[in-house]
Amino acid sequence: MFLTSNVHRAPLHVSVSSLSQLNSQSVFSVKYTVKLLKKLADNGNFKLGKVVHALLIVSNHASEDHVIQNNCLINLYSRCGQLAIARHIFNRLQQRNIVSWSTLMTGYLHNGFTWEVPKLLKDMVSVDNLFPNEYVLSTVLSSCSNGGLLHEGRQCHALVLKSGLVFHQYVKNALLSLYTMSSDMEGVLEILKSVPGSSNITDNVVLKGFLDHGYTNEALDVFSRMLSEGSVGDKISYVNIFGLCARLKDLKLGQQVHCRMLKSGLQLDVFLSSAVMDMYGKCGEILGARYIFYSYPDHNVVSWTTILAANFQNECFEEALKMFLQMELQDVVPNEYTFAVLLHSCAGLSALGCGKTLHARVEKTGHGTFVVVGNALINMYVRSGHIEAARALFSNMICRDTVTWNLIISGFSHHGLGEDALFMFQDMLAAKEQPSYVTFIGVLLACGHLGRIEEGFYYLQHLMRDFGLEPGLEHYTCVVGLLGKAGKLDEAEKFMRSTPITWDVIAWRTLLNACNVHHNYGLGQKVADHLLQLNPNDVGTYILLSNMHAKVKRWDGVAKMRKLLRERNIKKEPGLSWTEIRNETHMFVSDDTQHPETAQIHEKVRKLLAEIKPLGYIPDTASVLHDVEQEQQEGYLSYHSEKLAVAYALMKTPSQAPIHVIKNLRICDDCHSALKLISKVTMRVIVVRDVNRFHSFQNGSCSCADYW
C-alpha cells in the first residue's frame, strides 16, 4: 500500500489538449515532459500526474535511463505525499545523479520522515560514490534539526567542515537551526564567530534562538548589528525584535521599534499585532496593548489570548475575564493557552466560582489534559484556599512538568503543610524531574514552617549547588524566616550581615516580624530604623513598629509612628476582607455599617464572641493602636473586617461547608485567636488568606502554628 497524504490542490492550468499534445509522437520531448511534470508537482496534482506517468509508460517514453525525467517523477510523487511510489522509481533507476538523491531526501524531509534522510546520505556516499553538495547538506541538516537528531547532525557538521561548504549561507543557516533546535547555544555562538557572512534569515534564526533560550545580551547584540546593517525589514524580524523588547521589559526600546515599523510602512497582520501587544503587555503598558488590539479589526485565538494575557500580566484580572465574554461573542474558539490565562486571572481574584465554571468547561472540551491548563487549575485552587482540590488535581495529572511540581510544593508550604511539601519534593526527585530556582523557595519555606534549620541549610548550601543552581535573594530571605521562626534572632541578623548580598525591604521586614512575634523589641527597633532608611515610605514597617510599641503599652511610640505617617503623607491601606457565597462576592471593612444585613452580622459576631469567651478568649487589646479605655478597645476589635466576613459566611452557608475569606492585610493577633476558637465552637474549617500566607483554622488550631 502506498503512503498517502492530503495535499492542497491549487488551480492547475493544464488542459486536456496539453495531454493529447503530449501523446502525440511528433511533438513528444523530454523537455516538454519535464516542464509539465514540474507544473503538476508545484500544484500538487497527484491524479493528473499519474495520468502523465501512465502516458509515458504506454508510449515507451518511460525509461530508467532518463535521469532528468525520473527526477521530475520522484519530485512529483514526493510533493504529493506518495513517498512509496517515489522510492520505487528511485530504486529502479539505472543511473542516479546528486539531484535524484537530493529530491528524494527533500521529499522525506517535507513529509516528516526526517530519520530517513541521514540514512540516504550515507547510501549516496557509499553506494553511488557521490559527494554531497551544499543543497544536499542543507537538506540533511534541516532533517536533523526537525527530527532532533543531534548526533547525526554533528556528523553532518563534520562533513560540512571537511568539504568547505560551510561558507554557503543556506548551509550556515541550517547549522544554526540545528544547534538552536537542540538548545546548544554555545554551538550557535561558535558558528557565528567562525563563519563570516549573514542574511536576514540568519539573523531571524539566531535572534529567535537566543530569545527562546534566555540569551538576552546576545540577542541584543544581534539586534544592534541588524540595525547597523539596515537588515530589519520583514515581519519575522519585527516579531522577534518585539519579543526581545518584551523579554527585556524595555518599554522605551519597544516604542522606538514600533515607531520604526510604522515609518517603514509595514502593515500589521494578526501575528505582528500580537507581538506588539505582547511587548506592551509585558512592559506594563496595558493601554498601549489595548490600543493595538482595538485598532486592528481581524483577530484569531492567538491575538485574543495575547490581549487576555496582557491584562492578566498587569493585574487587570476582571478585564481579562470580561474580554473573554467579548471573544465568545465573536465565535472565536479558545485554546489551552486561553483557558490557562483565564484560570490564572481567577486565581488573582480568588474567584473560586468563576474558576470552577472554567474547570467544568475545560473538562468538557478536553483541554484539561494539557499540562499548561492543569498547572493553571492547581494554581487557581491553591490561591483560592482549596489545597485538597489542588492535591487531587495533581494526583490525577498524567503529564507533569517542573512548574506542576513547583506549584504543589509551594502551595503546601503556603498552606502550612510543610511535611506534605517536603514529601512532594522527594517524590519530584524520585520522578527524575529537575528542580528549579523556584522549587527550592517552596522547599525552604516548608523547612521554615517545620523549624528544620539544619535541613534548610543543607538544601541551601549543598543540594542547590548539586543541581547547578545558585541561591538568590528569595532563598536567603527564606533562611532569615527559618531562623526567625525558631527564635534565633541574633543568628538571623548575623546571617544577614555576613551574607554578601543586597537585602531588600521584604528580607528586613521578615526579621522585624520575627522580632515582633518573639517580643525582641530592642533588635526590632534597630531593624526598623534600618528599614526606614532603606524605604521611608514603607507603610508595613510603620504598622509593625506600632504593633510592637502597642504591645508594651508604649503609646508615645505609637503616637510617634502615626505622626511620621502624617508628616510623610503615607496612607495606611484600609483593612478589607471578602468572601464569595454562591458566586457573589461580599466585601467588609472594619466596623462595617454599609452591608444591607449589618444588624444581623453584628449580632452574629456578638454571639460568637460570647460563645468563645468560656473557652479562654480574651480580647488582645494590644492590637488596638489607640490609647483609649479598655471597653472602647474591645469595641474596636469586635468588628474587624475578617470577623464580619466569617460571621456572614456562617450565616449564609451550610453547616458543614468550609469558609473561605481573603484579607488584604496581615490578620491581627486578636482575630487570629478568635477565629481559632470560632472554628472549634462552630465545628467549621475556616480558611483565611492574608497578605502573607494561608491560615486554616480547624478545631481550635491554625495551620500557621501561630507564626505569621
XYZ file of C-alpha atoms in Angstrom:
708
model
C 0.000 0.000 0.000
C 1.330 3.405 -0.975
C 1.795 6.186 1.575
C -0.703 8.986 1.009
C -1.387 12.378 2.458
C -3.890 15.160 1.903
C -2.451 17.866 -0.300
C -3.747 21.316 -1.103
C -4.687 21.473 -4.799
C -4.056 24.900 -6.230
C -5.649 25.850 -9.572
C -3.947 23.910 -12.365
C -3.632 25.419 -15.838
C -3.135 22.118 -17.657
C -5.783 21.296 -20.266
C -6.794 18.034 -21.936
C -5.284 19.355 -25.163
C -1.941 19.530 -23.348
C -2.186 15.825 -22.607
C -3.187 14.936 -26.159
C -0.257 17.022 -27.366
C 1.961 15.014 -25.046
C 0.533 11.815 -26.528
C 1.472 12.951 -29.972
C 4.702 11.299 -31.115
C 5.655 14.228 -33.307
C 5.829 16.777 -30.541
C 6.861 14.474 -27.695
C 10.068 15.620 -25.979
C 11.807 15.174 -22.647
C 11.970 18.950 -22.280
C 8.186 19.312 -22.594
C 7.572 16.364 -20.236
C 9.885 17.791 -17.595
C 8.150 21.165 -17.794
C 4.708 19.564 -17.424
C 5.768 17.327 -14.502
C 7.242 20.322 -12.658
C 3.960 22.211 -13.148
C 1.960 19.298 -11.775
C 4.333 18.942 -8.809
C 4.031 22.651 -7.995
C 0.240 22.318 -7.934
C 0.266 19.012 -6.016
C -1.940 17.336 -8.614
C -1.408 13.643 -7.916
C -4.297 12.408 -10.085
C -3.196 14.178 -13.270
C 0.432 13.333 -12.522
C -0.408 9.617 -12.578
C -2.084 10.089 -15.975
C 1.058 11.704 -17.388
C 3.199 8.923 -15.933
C 0.899 6.322 -17.476
C 1.134 8.018 -20.890
C 4.925 7.905 -20.647
C 4.805 4.194 -19.892
C 2.337 3.212 -22.670
C 4.193 5.348 -25.206
C 7.514 3.659 -24.288
C 8.976 7.003 -23.206
C 9.370 5.936 -19.579
C 12.858 4.628 -19.101
C 15.192 4.122 -16.146
C 17.878 5.822 -18.255
C 16.094 9.201 -18.432
C 17.557 10.665 -15.239
C 16.050 14.162 -15.530
C 12.586 12.823 -16.358
C 12.693 10.330 -13.485
C 13.921 13.006 -11.088
C 10.833 15.024 -12.001
C 8.623 11.993 -11.326
C 10.294 11.493 -7.927
C 9.698 15.180 -7.195
C 6.047 14.924 -8.289
C 5.217 11.934 -6.106
C 7.201 13.268 -3.138
C 5.383 16.581 -3.179
C 2.048 14.782 -3.434
C 2.894 12.726 -0.347
C 3.320 9.463 -2.317
C 6.750 8.537 -0.950
C 6.402 4.815 -1.602
C 5.959 5.453 -5.352
C 8.799 7.989 -5.340
C 11.096 5.479 -3.604
C 10.058 2.743 -6.044
C 11.030 4.906 -9.041
C 14.278 5.901 -7.315
C 15.258 2.281 -6.614
C 14.675 1.256 -10.266
C 16.918 3.952 -11.701
C 19.906 2.581 -13.600
C 21.679 5.898 -13.200
C 21.239 8.339 -10.350
C 22.770 11.738 -10.012
C 23.003 14.032 -6.999
C 19.669 15.640 -7.933
C 17.963 12.217 -7.644
C 19.226 11.789 -4.093
C 18.522 15.396 -3.150
C 14.941 15.227 -4.469
C 14.109 12.080 -2.508
C 15.723 13.487 0.650
C 13.643 16.654 0.310
C 10.518 14.520 -0.062
C 11.250 12.636 3.151
C 12.025 15.913 4.953
C 8.809 17.668 3.928
C 6.668 14.626 4.714
C 8.055 14.245 8.218
C 10.236 11.142 7.734
C 13.312 13.006 8.902
C 15.200 9.948 10.179
C 15.395 8.541 6.633
C 17.384 11.496 5.303
C 20.723 10.839 7.109
C 20.451 7.181 6.006
C 20.067 8.295 2.392
C 23.156 10.488 2.733
C 25.226 7.502 3.889
C 23.892 5.385 0.999
C 24.620 8.144 -1.507
C 28.262 8.253 -0.471
C 28.780 4.508 -0.054
C 26.604 3.106 -2.901
C 26.835 5.706 -5.674
C 30.144 7.219 -4.529
C 28.669 10.719 -4.801
C 29.852 13.531 -2.563
C 27.069 15.831 -1.277
C 26.815 19.404 -2.445
C 25.583 22.401 -0.443
C 21.908 21.664 -1.259
C 22.088 18.078 -0.006
C 23.917 19.092 3.157
C 21.406 21.831 4.000
C 18.567 19.298 3.496
C 20.234 16.747 5.769
C 20.954 19.361 8.441
C 17.335 20.576 8.294
C 16.144 16.985 8.744
C 18.384 16.523 11.774
C 17.101 19.805 13.173
C 13.414 18.940 12.677
C 13.855 15.399 13.957
C 16.034 16.241 16.953
C 18.855 14.094 15.551
C 21.745 15.945 17.182
C 24.263 13.080 16.881
C 23.659 12.709 13.133
C 23.633 16.490 12.819
C 27.074 16.751 14.383
C 28.374 14.107 11.962
C 26.960 16.118 9.081
C 28.562 19.255 10.547
C 31.933 17.495 10.403
C 31.278 16.642 6.753
C 30.378 20.280 6.079
C 33.655 21.461 7.614
C 35.621 18.839 5.683
C 34.019 19.874 2.388
C 34.428 23.607 2.975
C 30.759 24.159 2.096
C 30.048 25.854 5.422
C 30.513 29.246 3.766
C 27.313 28.811 1.735
C 24.726 30.920 3.517
C 21.931 28.314 3.481
C 24.290 25.671 4.898
C 25.262 28.067 7.677
C 21.567 28.818 8.322
C 20.781 25.097 8.509
C 23.622 24.585 11.000
C 22.355 27.450 13.152
C 18.837 25.986 13.097
C 20.215 22.585 14.127
C 22.042 23.893 17.189
C 19.190 26.245 18.089
C 16.626 23.430 17.988
C 18.984 21.292 20.052
C 19.346 24.065 22.678
C 23.106 24.146 22.067
C 23.528 27.909 22.056
C 27.281 27.617 22.620
C 27.394 25.820 19.274
C 25.442 28.692 17.711
C 27.901 31.227 19.104
C 30.849 29.199 17.775
C 29.363 29.122 14.252
C 28.657 32.855 14.334
C 32.267 33.547 15.338
C 33.918 31.138 12.903
C 31.801 31.548 9.755
C 31.556 35.033 8.192
C 28.518 36.377 6.388
C 24.942 36.964 7.383
C 21.465 37.312 5.933
C 18.031 38.273 7.143
C 17.175 34.581 7.577
C 20.359 34.053 9.612
C 19.557 36.963 11.889
C 15.975 35.785 12.453
C 17.038 32.214 13.254
C 19.725 33.347 15.683
C 17.620 36.061 17.311
C 14.729 33.684 17.964
C 17.115 31.022 19.248
C 18.759 33.400 21.700
C 15.359 34.610 22.925
C 13.967 31.091 23.383
C 16.971 30.077 25.471
C 17.373 33.220 27.570
C 20.479 34.675 25.900
C 19.133 38.236 26.012
C 22.509 40.012 25.828
C 23.497 38.034 22.736
C 20.068 38.705 21.213
C 20.566 42.416 21.847
C 23.945 42.257 20.061
C 22.288 40.635 17.032
C 19.593 43.316 17.046
C 22.208 46.088 17.211
C 24.046 44.604 14.248
C 20.783 44.278 12.295
C 20.116 47.973 12.897
C 23.610 48.988 11.789
C 23.329 46.884 8.636
C 19.767 48.000 7.915
C 18.521 44.402 7.763
C 15.439 44.955 9.955
C 12.767 44.778 7.323
C 10.405 41.828 7.270
C 7.614 40.858 9.651
C 9.534 37.929 11.114
C 12.338 40.280 12.151
C 9.912 42.616 13.884
C 8.115 39.755 15.652
C 11.467 38.587 17.061
C 12.586 42.102 18.000
C 9.328 42.848 19.813
C 9.867 39.556 21.633
C 13.314 40.817 22.683
C 11.847 44.103 23.986
C 9.232 42.125 25.916
C 11.899 39.876 27.450
C 13.956 42.919 28.478
C 10.802 44.746 29.659
C 12.261 47.784 27.906
C 9.241 49.934 27.035
C 11.310 52.766 25.548
C 13.106 50.412 23.158
C 9.812 48.746 22.259
C 8.220 52.099 21.435
C 11.200 53.042 19.263
C 10.932 49.755 17.354
C 7.177 50.301 16.981
C 7.808 53.785 15.522
C 10.403 52.377 13.122
C 7.938 49.742 11.963
C 5.214 52.351 11.352
C 7.623 54.558 9.363
C 8.654 51.578 7.230
C 5.060 51.201 6.050
C 4.898 47.581 7.158
C 1.268 46.539 7.508
C 0.033 44.840 10.650
C -1.214 41.291 10.410
C -2.589 39.132 13.196
C 0.812 37.758 14.235
C 2.661 41.068 14.124
C -0.115 42.815 16.075
C 0.045 40.007 18.649
C 3.798 40.562 19.027
C 3.273 44.320 19.572
C 0.509 43.679 22.135
C 2.680 41.150 23.935
C 5.521 43.670 24.120
C 3.318 46.410 25.570
C 1.695 43.981 27.993
C 4.986 42.668 29.364
C 6.409 46.180 29.606
C 3.481 47.244 31.803
C 1.803 49.481 29.209
C -1.625 47.838 29.100
C -3.282 50.853 27.434
C -0.865 50.523 24.507
C -1.702 46.832 24.173
C -5.430 47.569 24.172
C -4.985 50.345 21.603
C -3.239 47.953 19.204
C -5.926 45.328 19.797
C -8.834 47.619 19.027
C -7.086 49.319 16.090
C -6.642 46.012 14.232
C -10.032 44.526 13.256
C -9.238 40.896 12.398
C -8.408 38.664 15.339
C -7.883 34.967 15.866
C -7.377 32.906 19.002
C -3.690 33.945 19.176
C -4.386 37.688 19.280
C -7.308 37.251 21.689
C -5.170 35.161 24.015
C -2.369 37.738 23.781
C -4.600 40.625 24.936
C -6.092 38.467 27.693
C -2.552 37.625 28.848
C -1.552 41.315 28.730
C -4.447 42.162 31.042
C -3.518 39.318 33.384
C 0.166 40.339 33.475
C -0.868 43.862 34.504
C -3.216 42.518 37.207
C -6.326 43.590 35.285
C -7.924 40.265 36.160
C -11.545 41.357 35.854
C -10.868 42.982 32.486
C -9.371 39.713 31.214
C -12.499 37.794 32.212
C -14.780 40.444 30.679
C -12.849 40.409 27.395
C -13.264 36.650 27.250
C -17.027 37.226 27.006
C -16.386 39.500 24.007
C -14.222 36.774 22.492
C -17.089 34.285 22.918
C -19.486 36.658 21.122
C -17.040 36.743 18.179
C -17.268 32.918 17.959
C -13.511 32.529 18.475
C -12.828 29.087 19.941
C -10.443 29.277 22.941
C -7.391 27.018 23.096
C -5.446 25.632 26.037
C -3.430 28.843 26.465
C -6.608 30.935 26.564
C -8.002 28.781 29.359
C -4.698 28.935 31.248
C -4.730 32.760 31.214
C -8.365 32.844 32.367
C -7.715 30.415 35.217
C -4.695 32.433 36.357
C -6.908 35.537 36.310
C -9.421 33.725 38.523
C -6.520 32.850 40.841
C -5.529 36.512 41.002
C -9.055 37.405 42.111
C -9.508 34.242 44.194
C -12.740 33.953 42.194
C -13.474 30.343 43.035
C -16.933 30.274 41.443
C -15.648 31.501 38.085
C -12.679 29.146 38.357
C -14.931 26.152 38.949
C -17.043 27.121 35.931
C -13.924 27.222 33.753
C -12.774 23.920 35.264
C -16.026 22.268 34.212
C -15.660 23.700 30.724
C -12.084 22.517 30.155
C -13.115 19.029 31.268
C -15.989 19.113 28.799
C -13.861 20.363 25.885
C -10.915 18.072 26.628
C -8.469 20.904 27.337
C -7.982 19.678 30.892
C -5.412 17.135 29.686
C -2.956 19.884 28.670
C -0.213 20.438 31.230
C -0.499 24.230 30.988
C -4.202 24.021 31.867
C -3.599 21.530 34.683
C -0.980 23.867 36.144
C -3.373 26.825 35.955
C -6.088 24.789 37.702
C -3.719 23.829 40.533
C -2.695 27.483 40.912
C -6.338 28.606 40.971
C -7.331 26.134 43.687
C -4.177 26.793 45.754
C -4.694 30.561 45.718
C -8.409 30.188 46.431
C -7.631 28.198 49.569
C -8.755 24.776 48.300
C -5.493 22.914 48.779
C -7.141 19.477 48.806
C -8.711 20.137 45.395
C -5.241 21.120 44.150
C -3.821 17.895 45.609
C -6.473 15.807 43.826
C -5.780 17.571 40.514
C -2.057 16.961 40.862
C -2.601 13.263 41.604
C -4.800 12.848 38.516
C -2.465 14.607 36.086
C -0.964 12.176 33.590
C 1.810 14.516 32.418
C 3.629 16.937 34.717
C 6.453 19.408 34.287
C 8.664 21.337 36.684
C 6.020 24.067 37.019
C 3.477 21.457 38.175
C 5.768 20.258 40.953
C 6.680 23.821 41.950
C 3.022 24.809 42.247
C 2.061 21.925 44.514
C 5.201 22.211 46.680
C 4.807 25.976 47.195
C 1.060 25.504 47.635
C 1.580 23.067 50.512
C 4.190 25.405 52.026
C 1.934 28.472 51.937
C -0.901 26.443 53.468
C 1.310 25.382 56.367
C 1.608 21.768 55.192
C 5.394 21.574 55.463
C 5.606 17.787 55.725
C 3.498 17.358 52.580
C 5.691 19.866 50.740
C 8.909 18.030 51.614
C 7.404 14.625 50.796
C 6.336 16.031 47.422
C 9.871 17.317 46.851
C 11.239 13.821 47.475
C 8.673 12.449 45.001
C 9.859 15.032 42.481
C 13.454 13.860 42.813
C 12.347 10.221 42.567
C 10.482 11.080 39.328
C 13.808 12.393 37.908
C 12.301 15.871 37.479
C 14.939 18.600 37.604
C 14.273 21.084 40.448
C 14.445 24.755 39.530
C 15.232 28.018 41.307
C 11.546 28.311 42.288
C 11.397 24.745 43.641
C 13.839 25.500 46.430
C 11.897 28.594 47.526
C 8.942 26.322 48.310
C 11.214 23.751 49.962
C 12.906 26.332 52.204
C 9.506 27.778 53.165
C 8.457 24.273 54.225
C 11.623 23.887 56.312
C 10.857 27.243 57.927
C 7.342 26.155 58.826
C 8.658 22.928 60.389
C 11.615 24.601 62.099
C 14.160 22.330 60.388
C 17.195 24.577 60.424
C 19.871 22.002 59.552
C 17.802 20.557 56.724
C 17.159 24.037 55.350
C 20.863 24.893 55.328
C 21.613 21.561 53.624
C 19.245 22.426 50.779
C 20.655 25.943 50.515
C 24.372 25.192 50.702
C 24.648 21.742 49.128
C 21.665 20.378 47.213
C 21.010 23.547 45.208
C 24.603 23.634 44.016
C 24.454 19.897 43.219
C 21.755 20.817 40.703
C 23.783 23.732 39.348
C 21.589 26.385 40.988
C 22.981 29.485 42.643
C 20.963 30.636 45.694
C 19.340 34.042 45.302
C 17.749 36.721 47.453
C 14.477 34.776 47.794
C 16.273 31.715 49.169
C 18.302 33.745 51.649
C 15.120 35.527 52.772
C 13.540 32.123 53.437
C 16.537 31.274 55.649
C 16.040 34.515 57.601
C 12.420 33.430 58.127
C 13.579 29.947 59.133
C 15.954 31.304 61.799
C 13.427 33.902 62.884
C 10.652 31.394 63.457
C 12.994 29.258 65.556
C 13.651 32.313 67.737
C 17.300 32.573 66.682
C 17.047 36.296 66.026
C 20.695 37.155 66.686
C 21.768 34.375 64.316
C 19.337 35.669 61.720
C 20.778 39.185 61.985
C 24.332 37.827 61.854
C 23.401 35.769 58.773
C 22.088 38.905 57.065
C 25.153 40.964 57.973
C 27.601 38.259 56.797
C 25.921 37.175 53.549
C 27.319 39.109 50.550
C 24.003 40.064 49.009
C 21.946 43.245 48.778
C 18.982 42.669 51.082
C 15.636 44.212 50.166
C 12.793 45.571 52.302
C 10.999 42.195 52.376
C 14.017 40.440 53.905
C 14.472 43.036 56.648
C 10.731 43.095 57.338
C 10.854 39.296 57.741
C 13.363 39.786 60.559
C 11.294 42.640 62.019
C 8.206 40.416 62.067
C 10.191 37.728 63.908
C 11.221 40.344 66.477
C 7.559 41.268 66.888
C 6.442 37.654 67.401
C 9.260 36.852 69.848
C 8.984 40.218 71.697
C 12.578 41.224 70.984
C 11.849 44.936 70.840
C 15.458 46.079 71.124
C 16.543 44.330 67.953
C 13.171 45.164 66.410
C 13.743 48.899 66.854
C 17.219 48.547 65.348
C 15.886 46.642 62.323
C 13.001 49.099 61.903
C 15.398 52.047 61.847
C 17.410 50.353 59.117
C 14.215 49.582 57.182
C 13.057 53.176 57.292
C 16.446 54.256 55.947
C 16.009 51.847 53.044
C 12.444 52.897 52.326
C 10.984 55.763 54.355
C 7.587 55.206 52.689
C 7.160 51.511 53.577
C 3.866 51.544 55.450
C 4.305 47.925 56.587
C 7.307 48.873 58.712
C 5.378 51.627 60.483
C 2.490 49.253 61.239
C 4.758 46.514 62.623
C 6.669 49.008 64.764
C 3.381 50.455 66.023
C 2.234 46.961 66.982
C 5.450 46.409 68.909
C 5.020 49.683 70.828
C 1.340 48.966 71.489
C 2.045 45.505 72.927
C 4.148 47.038 75.696
C 1.710 49.974 76.020
C 4.249 52.495 74.821
C 1.612 54.834 73.446
C 4.193 57.543 72.893
C 5.905 55.230 70.401
C 2.567 54.548 68.690
C 1.876 58.291 68.531
C 5.326 58.892 67.052
C 4.671 56.352 64.278
C 1.279 57.888 63.484
C 2.860 61.357 63.425
C 5.551 60.181 60.996
C 2.856 58.690 58.759
C 1.022 62.045 58.695
C 4.146 64.129 58.152
C 5.303 61.938 55.291
C 1.784 61.737 53.864
C 1.839 57.925 53.924
C -1.630 56.427 53.781
C -2.357 53.189 55.594
C -4.360 50.877 53.386
C -7.742 50.197 54.998
C -8.321 46.619 56.113
C -10.690 44.773 53.785
C -12.000 41.209 53.905
C -14.228 39.463 51.423
C -15.900 36.113 50.966
C -17.597 34.513 47.975
C -21.016 32.938 48.509
C -22.997 31.455 45.614
C -20.744 33.211 43.073
C -21.347 36.592 44.710
C -18.530 38.426 46.499
C -19.312 40.200 49.787
C -16.777 42.767 50.993
C -16.367 44.137 54.513
C -14.352 46.879 56.183
C -13.748 47.209 59.912
C -16.880 48.249 61.823
C -18.797 47.980 58.538
C -22.268 49.541 58.521
C -22.857 49.607 54.756
C -23.890 45.991 54.258
C -27.680 45.562 53.980
C -27.568 42.934 56.742
C -25.289 44.874 59.093
C -27.510 44.440 62.167
C -27.725 40.655 61.785
C -23.969 40.375 61.109
C -23.046 42.405 64.199
C -25.439 40.332 66.291
C -23.800 37.139 64.961
C -20.350 38.474 65.897
C -21.515 39.268 69.423
C -22.933 35.755 69.834
C -19.734 34.154 68.566
C -17.553 36.199 70.912
C -19.836 35.295 73.814
C -19.522 31.588 72.924
C -15.722 31.594 72.807
C -15.085 33.570 75.999
C -15.712 30.477 78.204
C -13.013 28.726 76.097
C -10.444 31.285 77.166
C -10.838 34.084 74.633
C -9.550 37.395 75.985
C -9.568 40.362 73.598
C -5.984 41.263 72.680
C -6.233 44.992 73.155
C -2.551 45.416 72.297
C -3.705 45.158 68.675
C -5.587 48.446 69.086
C -3.341 51.348 68.151
C -5.228 53.878 70.241
C -4.673 54.912 73.860
C -8.334 54.606 74.941
C -10.338 52.854 77.647
C -10.393 49.021 77.805
C -14.062 48.771 76.845
C -13.578 51.019 73.857
C -10.539 48.997 72.786
C -12.602 45.797 72.862
C -15.238 47.538 70.751
C -12.637 48.345 68.110
C -11.610 44.686 67.982
C -15.067 43.131 67.818
C -15.930 44.275 64.316
C -12.679 43.806 62.411
C -13.367 43.009 58.766
C -12.322 39.334 58.990
C -14.689 38.704 61.909
C -17.554 40.285 59.949
C -16.776 38.196 56.851
C -16.601 34.947 58.843
C -19.824 35.761 60.701
C -21.651 36.449 57.432
C -20.326 33.232 55.860
C -21.513 31.269 58.913
C -24.967 32.781 58.448
C -25.215 32.023 54.738
C -23.507 28.654 54.147
C -24.499 25.062 55.007
C -23.425 23.821 58.426
C -20.680 21.523 57.111
C -19.279 23.818 54.411
C -15.756 25.257 54.811
C -15.499 29.043 54.945
C -13.043 30.969 52.779
C -12.116 34.585 53.500
C -9.491 36.825 51.901
C -7.902 39.795 53.675
C -5.734 42.440 52.045
C -3.533 42.960 55.137
C -1.901 40.801 57.801
C -4.514 39.242 60.087
C -4.285 40.794 63.561
C -3.406 38.828 66.700
C -6.868 39.190 68.217
C -8.733 37.973 65.128
C -6.310 35.070 64.819
C -7.029 33.978 68.411
C -10.768 34.471 67.977
C -11.014 32.519 64.701
C -9.192 29.542 66.199
C -11.871 29.279 68.885
C -14.743 30.076 66.490
C -13.628 27.131 64.318
C -13.928 24.953 67.413
C -17.388 26.053 68.618
C -18.874 26.017 65.103
C -17.040 22.829 64.034
C -16.132 24.530 60.757
C -12.958 24.773 58.729
C -12.193 28.477 58.271
C -9.527 29.368 55.702
C -8.243 32.955 55.726
C -5.768 34.155 53.147
C -3.972 37.265 54.343
C -1.171 39.215 52.702
C 1.464 36.745 53.974
C 0.005 33.237 53.881
C -2.994 30.960 54.329
C -4.424 30.291 57.774
C -6.502 27.123 58.034
C -8.405 27.240 61.328
C -9.765 23.907 62.442
C -10.817 22.549 65.840
C -9.146 25.369 67.743
C -5.779 25.485 65.985
C -4.237 27.137 62.935
C -2.031 25.684 60.217
C 0.485 28.524 60.713
C 1.265 27.258 64.246
C 0.715 30.844 65.472
C 3.649 32.254 63.494
C 2.851 34.576 60.627
